[in-house]
Amino acid sequence: MQYYKVCGNINTTLNQVITINKCIEMYNKLESENISNNEVIFETILDIYTQTIKKDFIFKGCNNAIDKVLSLKHSYVYDSPYCDIFFDLLKLYGYNFKQEIKDAIDNLGRLENPNDNKAIIESLLKSPVIQDISFNGRDKFTIYSEQFGTTSFTLASHYFNYVEKIKEYINHEQLNARCHHHTLFLADILPDFYAITALCKYYFYGNYYHSFTYNPDENVIIDLCVNAVLDKERYYYLYEAKDIVKTKNSDFSDIMRLVDQKSLHLEDYIAPLRLALYKQYLDYIGYNGSLKEAPSLR
């Protein structure tokens, strides 16, 4: 399960703030509210589902309703006779069904052995929006959905097979829930690529902050959270991503030095997120000049 800093409609909410402290206060408030609202919906769905099928479940290692429902989906629902009931409930509460494709990418991308995929593919095909999944035997999965079209992705671990530092990172670091860390890591290694932080659509309610890397030469997005490399247009379609800030990696360190000089109160946030929050503040006050001359928030 991936967690991100989440936010509501940024264009609306930022119009309500007048200082950077207020911006952070609003940001944290919306983060908690979005997570809370999604958890309430997941908790409701879990209660209704278990009561309907008259079955109780024990959830090990799950700390909240979101984790519980996602764990239940993969460990029980897909292969149960009550699959339709589960997805009907999700639909009733306004579930973002593109999440099924994203979850499939996550599960397939993080297989220890991508060729050992039969069991997970058989389960994923029970999803109402996934009709076919194929693997080329080397590095690429293709997911076909009648509703959302065809999504192909390359395993990032294979894409960077000849970049030893990145390959080691993928093999040994925690991948899920660390999008900003991954983007910062790649910024130091791939100077001609871009670091992007965007708002992406959440499960039911609101958006979340998400960072990823862009290769302009191949027009692909690299998302190490799911060990995947996707066509940019396809990625933005699935994640419904709206860019906050896009920075060339070769400029990232210099830009962050300027941002950190001007935004002391953002020091608790990891670099890609600090930059995004400062950029949102500048957008709010209508500043369009150079970063060097931008107002200081210290």
Coordinates of C-alpha atoms in Angstrom, one line a residue:
M1 CA 0.0 0.0 0.0
Q2 CA 1.4 3.3 -1.0
Y3 CA 1.0 6.5 1.2
Y4 CA 1.6 10.0 -0.1
K5 CA 1.0 13.5 1.2
V6 CA -2.5 14.1 -0.2
C7 CA -4.4 17.3 -1.0
G8 CA -7.7 18.4 -2.3
N9 CA -8.3 20.7 -5.3
I10 CA -5.1 22.8 -5.1
N11 CA -6.4 25.7 -7.2
T12 CA -9.3 26.2 -4.8
T13 CA -7.6 25.6 -1.5
L14 CA -4.5 27.7 -2.2
N15 CA -6.7 30.7 -2.8
Q16 CA -7.6 30.6 0.9
V17 CA -4.1 30.9 2.2
I18 CA -2.0 34.1 2.7
T19 CA 1.2 32.9 4.3
I20 CA 3.5 30.0 3.9
N21 CA 2.6 28.9 7.5
K22 CA -1.1 28.9 6.5
C23 CA -0.2 27.0 3.3
I24 CA 1.5 24.2 5.4
E25 CA -1.4 24.2 7.9
M26 CA -3.9 23.8 5.0
Y27 CA -1.7 21.2 3.4
N28 CA -1.5 19.1 6.5
K29 CA -5.2 19.5 7.2
L30 CA -6.2 18.4 3.8
E31 CA -3.7 15.5 4.0
S32 CA -5.4 14.2 7.1
E33 CA -8.9 14.8 5.8
N34 CA -8.3 13.0 2.5
I35 CA -6.8 10.0 4.2
S36 CA -9.6 10.0 6.8
N37 CA -12.3 10.3 4.1
N38 CA -10.9 7.5 2.1
E39 CA -10.5 5.3 5.2
V40 CA -14.1 5.9 6.3
I41 CA -15.3 4.7 2.9
F42 CA -13.0 1.6 3.0
E43 CA -14.2 0.9 6.6
T44 CA -17.8 1.1 5.5
I45 CA -17.2 -1.2 2.5
L46 CA -15.4 -3.7 4.7
D47 CA -18.2 -3.7 7.3
I48 CA -20.9 -4.2 4.6
Y49 CA -19.0 -6.8 2.7
T50 CA -18.2 -9.0 5.8
Q51 CA -21.8 -8.7 7.0
T52 CA -23.2 -9.6 3.6
I53 CA -21.1 -12.7 3.1
K54 CA -21.2 -13.5 6.8
K55 CA -17.5 -14.0 7.2
D56 CA -14.9 -12.5 9.5
F57 CA -11.2 -12.0 8.6
I58 CA -8.0 -11.6 10.5
F59 CA -5.7 -9.0 9.1
K60 CA -2.1 -9.4 10.0
G61 CA 0.2 -6.3 9.5
C62 CA -2.7 -4.1 8.4
N63 CA -2.9 -0.9 10.4
N64 CA -5.9 0.8 8.8
A65 CA -9.0 0.1 6.7
I66 CA -7.3 0.9 3.4
D67 CA -4.6 -1.8 4.0
K68 CA -7.3 -4.2 5.2
V69 CA -9.5 -3.9 2.1
L70 CA -6.6 -4.0 -0.3
S71 CA -5.2 -7.1 1.4
L72 CA -8.6 -8.7 1.4
K73 CA -9.0 -8.0 -2.3
H74 CA -5.8 -9.9 -3.2
S75 CA -5.9 -12.6 -0.6
Y76 CA -9.6 -13.5 -0.8
V77 CA -11.9 -11.5 -3.0
Y78 CA -10.5 -12.2 -6.4
D79 CA -10.7 -16.0 -6.0
S80 CA -14.0 -16.0 -4.0
P81 CA -17.6 -16.5 -5.1
Y82 CA -18.3 -13.0 -3.7
C83 CA -16.1 -11.0 -6.1
D84 CA -19.0 -9.3 -7.8
I85 CA -20.4 -8.1 -4.4
F86 CA -17.1 -6.6 -3.5
F87 CA -16.7 -4.6 -6.7
D88 CA -20.4 -3.5 -6.7
L89 CA -19.7 -2.0 -3.3
L90 CA -16.6 -0.2 -4.6
K91 CA -18.6 1.2 -7.5
L92 CA -21.4 2.3 -5.2
Y93 CA -19.0 4.5 -3.3
G94 CA -17.4 6.0 -6.3
Y95 CA -14.2 3.9 -6.6
N96 CA -11.6 5.1 -9.1
F97 CA -11.5 1.9 -11.2
K98 CA -8.2 3.0 -12.9
Q99 CA -6.7 2.0 -9.6
E100 CA -7.2 -1.6 -10.6
I101 CA -4.8 -1.1 -13.5
K102 CA -2.4 0.7 -11.2
D103 CA -2.6 -2.1 -8.6
A104 CA -2.0 -4.6 -11.3
I105 CA 1.2 -2.8 -12.3
D106 CA 2.3 -2.6 -8.7
N107 CA 1.8 -6.4 -8.2
L108 CA 3.4 -7.4 -11.4
G109 CA 6.2 -5.0 -11.2
R110 CA 7.3 -6.1 -7.8
L111 CA 7.3 -9.9 -8.5
E112 CA 10.6 -11.4 -7.3
N113 CA 10.7 -13.5 -10.5
P114 CA 8.6 -11.9 -13.3
N115 CA 8.3 -15.2 -15.1
D116 CA 6.6 -16.7 -12.1
N117 CA 3.4 -14.8 -12.7
K118 CA 0.7 -17.4 -13.4
A119 CA -1.0 -17.2 -10.0
I120 CA -1.0 -13.4 -9.7
I121 CA -2.3 -13.0 -13.3
E122 CA -5.1 -15.5 -12.7
S123 CA -6.2 -13.4 -9.7
L124 CA -5.9 -10.1 -11.4
L125 CA -8.0 -11.3 -14.3
K126 CA -10.9 -11.5 -11.8
S127 CA -11.0 -7.7 -11.7
P128 CA -14.0 -6.4 -13.7
V129 CA -11.9 -4.0 -15.7
I130 CA -9.0 -6.3 -16.6
Q131 CA -9.6 -8.7 -19.5
D132 CA -6.1 -9.9 -20.4
I133 CA -2.5 -9.8 -19.1
S134 CA 0.6 -11.0 -21.0
F135 CA 4.3 -11.0 -20.4
N136 CA 7.0 -11.2 -23.1
G137 CA 9.2 -13.4 -21.0
R138 CA 11.8 -10.8 -20.5
D139 CA 10.9 -7.3 -19.4
K140 CA 7.4 -6.1 -20.5
F141 CA 3.9 -6.7 -19.2
T142 CA 0.8 -5.7 -21.1
I143 CA -2.6 -5.2 -19.5
Y144 CA -5.7 -5.0 -21.6
S145 CA -8.9 -3.4 -20.3
E146 CA -12.1 -3.0 -22.3
Q147 CA -12.8 0.1 -20.3
F148 CA -9.4 1.7 -20.0
G149 CA -7.5 0.4 -23.1
T150 CA -4.1 -1.2 -23.3
T151 CA -1.3 -0.5 -20.8
S152 CA 2.2 -1.8 -21.4
F153 CA 5.1 -1.2 -19.0
T154 CA 8.7 -2.2 -18.9
L155 CA 10.2 -3.4 -15.6
A156 CA 12.5 -0.6 -14.3
S157 CA 14.9 -3.2 -13.0
H158 CA 15.4 -4.3 -16.6
Y159 CA 15.3 -0.8 -18.1
F160 CA 18.3 0.1 -15.9
N161 CA 20.0 -3.3 -16.2
Y162 CA 23.3 -1.7 -17.2
V163 CA 23.2 1.1 -14.6
E164 CA 24.6 -0.8 -11.7
K165 CA 23.9 1.9 -9.0
I166 CA 20.2 2.1 -10.0
K167 CA 19.9 -1.7 -10.4
E168 CA 21.3 -2.2 -6.9
Y169 CA 19.0 0.4 -5.5
I170 CA 15.9 -1.3 -7.0
N171 CA 17.0 -4.7 -5.7
H172 CA 17.8 -3.6 -2.2
E173 CA 15.7 -0.6 -1.2
Q174 CA 12.1 -0.4 -0.2
L175 CA 10.2 0.6 -3.3
N176 CA 6.6 1.2 -2.2
A177 CA 5.6 4.5 -0.4
R178 CA 8.9 6.3 -1.2
C179 CA 8.2 8.1 -4.5
H180 CA 9.9 11.4 -3.4
H181 CA 13.0 9.5 -2.2
H182 CA 13.3 7.6 -5.5
T183 CA 12.9 10.8 -7.5
L184 CA 15.6 12.5 -5.5
F185 CA 17.9 9.5 -5.9
L186 CA 17.5 9.4 -9.7
A187 CA 18.0 13.2 -9.9
D188 CA 21.6 12.6 -8.7
I189 CA 22.3 10.0 -11.4
L190 CA 20.4 11.0 -14.5
P191 CA 21.2 14.6 -15.2
D192 CA 19.3 14.8 -18.6
F193 CA 16.1 13.4 -17.1
Y194 CA 13.4 15.4 -15.2
A195 CA 12.0 15.3 -11.7
I196 CA 8.3 15.8 -11.5
T197 CA 5.9 16.3 -8.6
A198 CA 2.2 16.2 -9.4
L199 CA -1.2 15.7 -7.9
C200 CA -2.7 12.3 -8.7
K201 CA -6.2 11.0 -8.1
Y202 CA -6.8 8.9 -5.0
Y203 CA -9.0 5.8 -4.4
F204 CA -12.3 7.6 -3.8
Y205 CA -11.8 11.1 -2.6
G206 CA -9.3 13.9 -3.4
N207 CA -5.7 13.7 -4.7
Y208 CA -2.2 12.8 -3.4
Y209 CA 1.2 14.3 -4.0
H210 CA 3.4 12.0 -6.1
S211 CA 6.9 12.3 -7.5
F212 CA 8.4 10.5 -10.5
T213 CA 11.1 10.8 -13.2
Y214 CA 10.7 11.7 -16.9
N215 CA 13.0 10.6 -19.7
P216 CA 12.3 13.2 -22.5
D217 CA 14.3 11.3 -25.2
E218 CA 11.9 8.3 -24.9
N219 CA 8.9 10.1 -23.6
V220 CA 8.5 7.7 -20.7
I221 CA 7.8 8.0 -17.0
I222 CA 9.9 6.0 -14.5
D223 CA 8.1 5.2 -11.3
L224 CA 10.3 3.1 -9.0
C225 CA 7.5 2.7 -6.5
V226 CA 6.0 0.1 -8.8
N227 CA 9.3 -0.8 -10.6
A228 CA 7.8 0.4 -13.9
V229 CA 8.5 2.5 -17.0
L230 CA 5.5 3.7 -18.9
D231 CA 4.7 5.9 -21.9
K232 CA 4.1 9.4 -20.5
E233 CA 0.6 9.9 -22.0
R234 CA -0.5 6.5 -20.7
Y235 CA 0.9 7.2 -17.2
Y236 CA -0.8 10.6 -17.0
Y237 CA -4.1 9.0 -18.1
L238 CA -4.0 6.3 -15.4
Y239 CA -2.8 8.5 -12.6
E240 CA -4.7 11.6 -13.7
A241 CA -1.6 13.5 -12.9
K242 CA -1.5 17.3 -12.9
D243 CA 2.1 18.7 -12.7
I244 CA 3.0 21.0 -9.9
V245 CA 6.7 21.4 -10.8
K246 CA 9.0 19.8 -13.4
T247 CA 12.8 20.3 -13.0
K248 CA 15.7 19.1 -15.0
N249 CA 17.8 16.8 -12.8
S250 CA 21.0 18.6 -13.7
D251 CA 19.5 21.8 -12.2
F252 CA 17.8 20.2 -9.2
S253 CA 20.5 20.7 -6.6
D254 CA 21.0 24.4 -7.5
I255 CA 17.3 25.0 -7.5
M256 CA 16.9 23.3 -4.1
R257 CA 19.7 25.5 -2.6
L258 CA 17.7 28.6 -3.6
V259 CA 14.4 27.1 -2.4
D260 CA 16.0 26.2 1.0
Q261 CA 17.4 29.7 1.4
K262 CA 13.9 31.1 0.9
S263 CA 11.7 28.6 2.7
L264 CA 12.9 27.8 6.1
H265 CA 9.5 26.5 7.3
L266 CA 9.5 23.7 4.7
E267 CA 12.6 22.1 6.1
D268 CA 10.7 19.0 7.4
Y269 CA 9.7 17.9 3.9
I270 CA 11.8 15.9 1.5
A271 CA 13.3 18.0 -1.3
P272 CA 10.9 17.2 -4.2
L273 CA 8.0 18.0 -1.9
R274 CA 9.6 21.2 -0.5
L275 CA 10.1 22.4 -4.1
A276 CA 6.4 21.6 -5.0
L277 CA 5.1 23.4 -1.9
Y278 CA 7.2 26.5 -2.6
K279 CA 6.1 26.4 -6.3
Q280 CA 2.5 26.3 -5.2
Y281 CA 3.0 29.3 -2.9
L282 CA 4.6 31.3 -5.8
D283 CA 1.6 30.3 -8.0
Y284 CA -0.8 31.5 -5.3
I285 CA 0.8 34.9 -5.0
G286 CA 1.0 35.2 -8.8
Y287 CA 4.8 35.4 -9.0
N288 CA 6.2 34.6 -12.4
G289 CA 9.7 35.9 -12.2
S290 CA 13.0 34.1 -11.7
L291 CA 13.5 31.8 -8.7
K292 CA 16.6 33.9 -7.7
E293 CA 14.4 37.0 -7.3
A294 CA 11.4 35.1 -5.8
P295 CA 10.2 36.3 -2.4
S296 CA 11.7 34.8 0.7
L297 CA 9.6 33.0 3.3
R298 CA 12.2 33.0 6.0

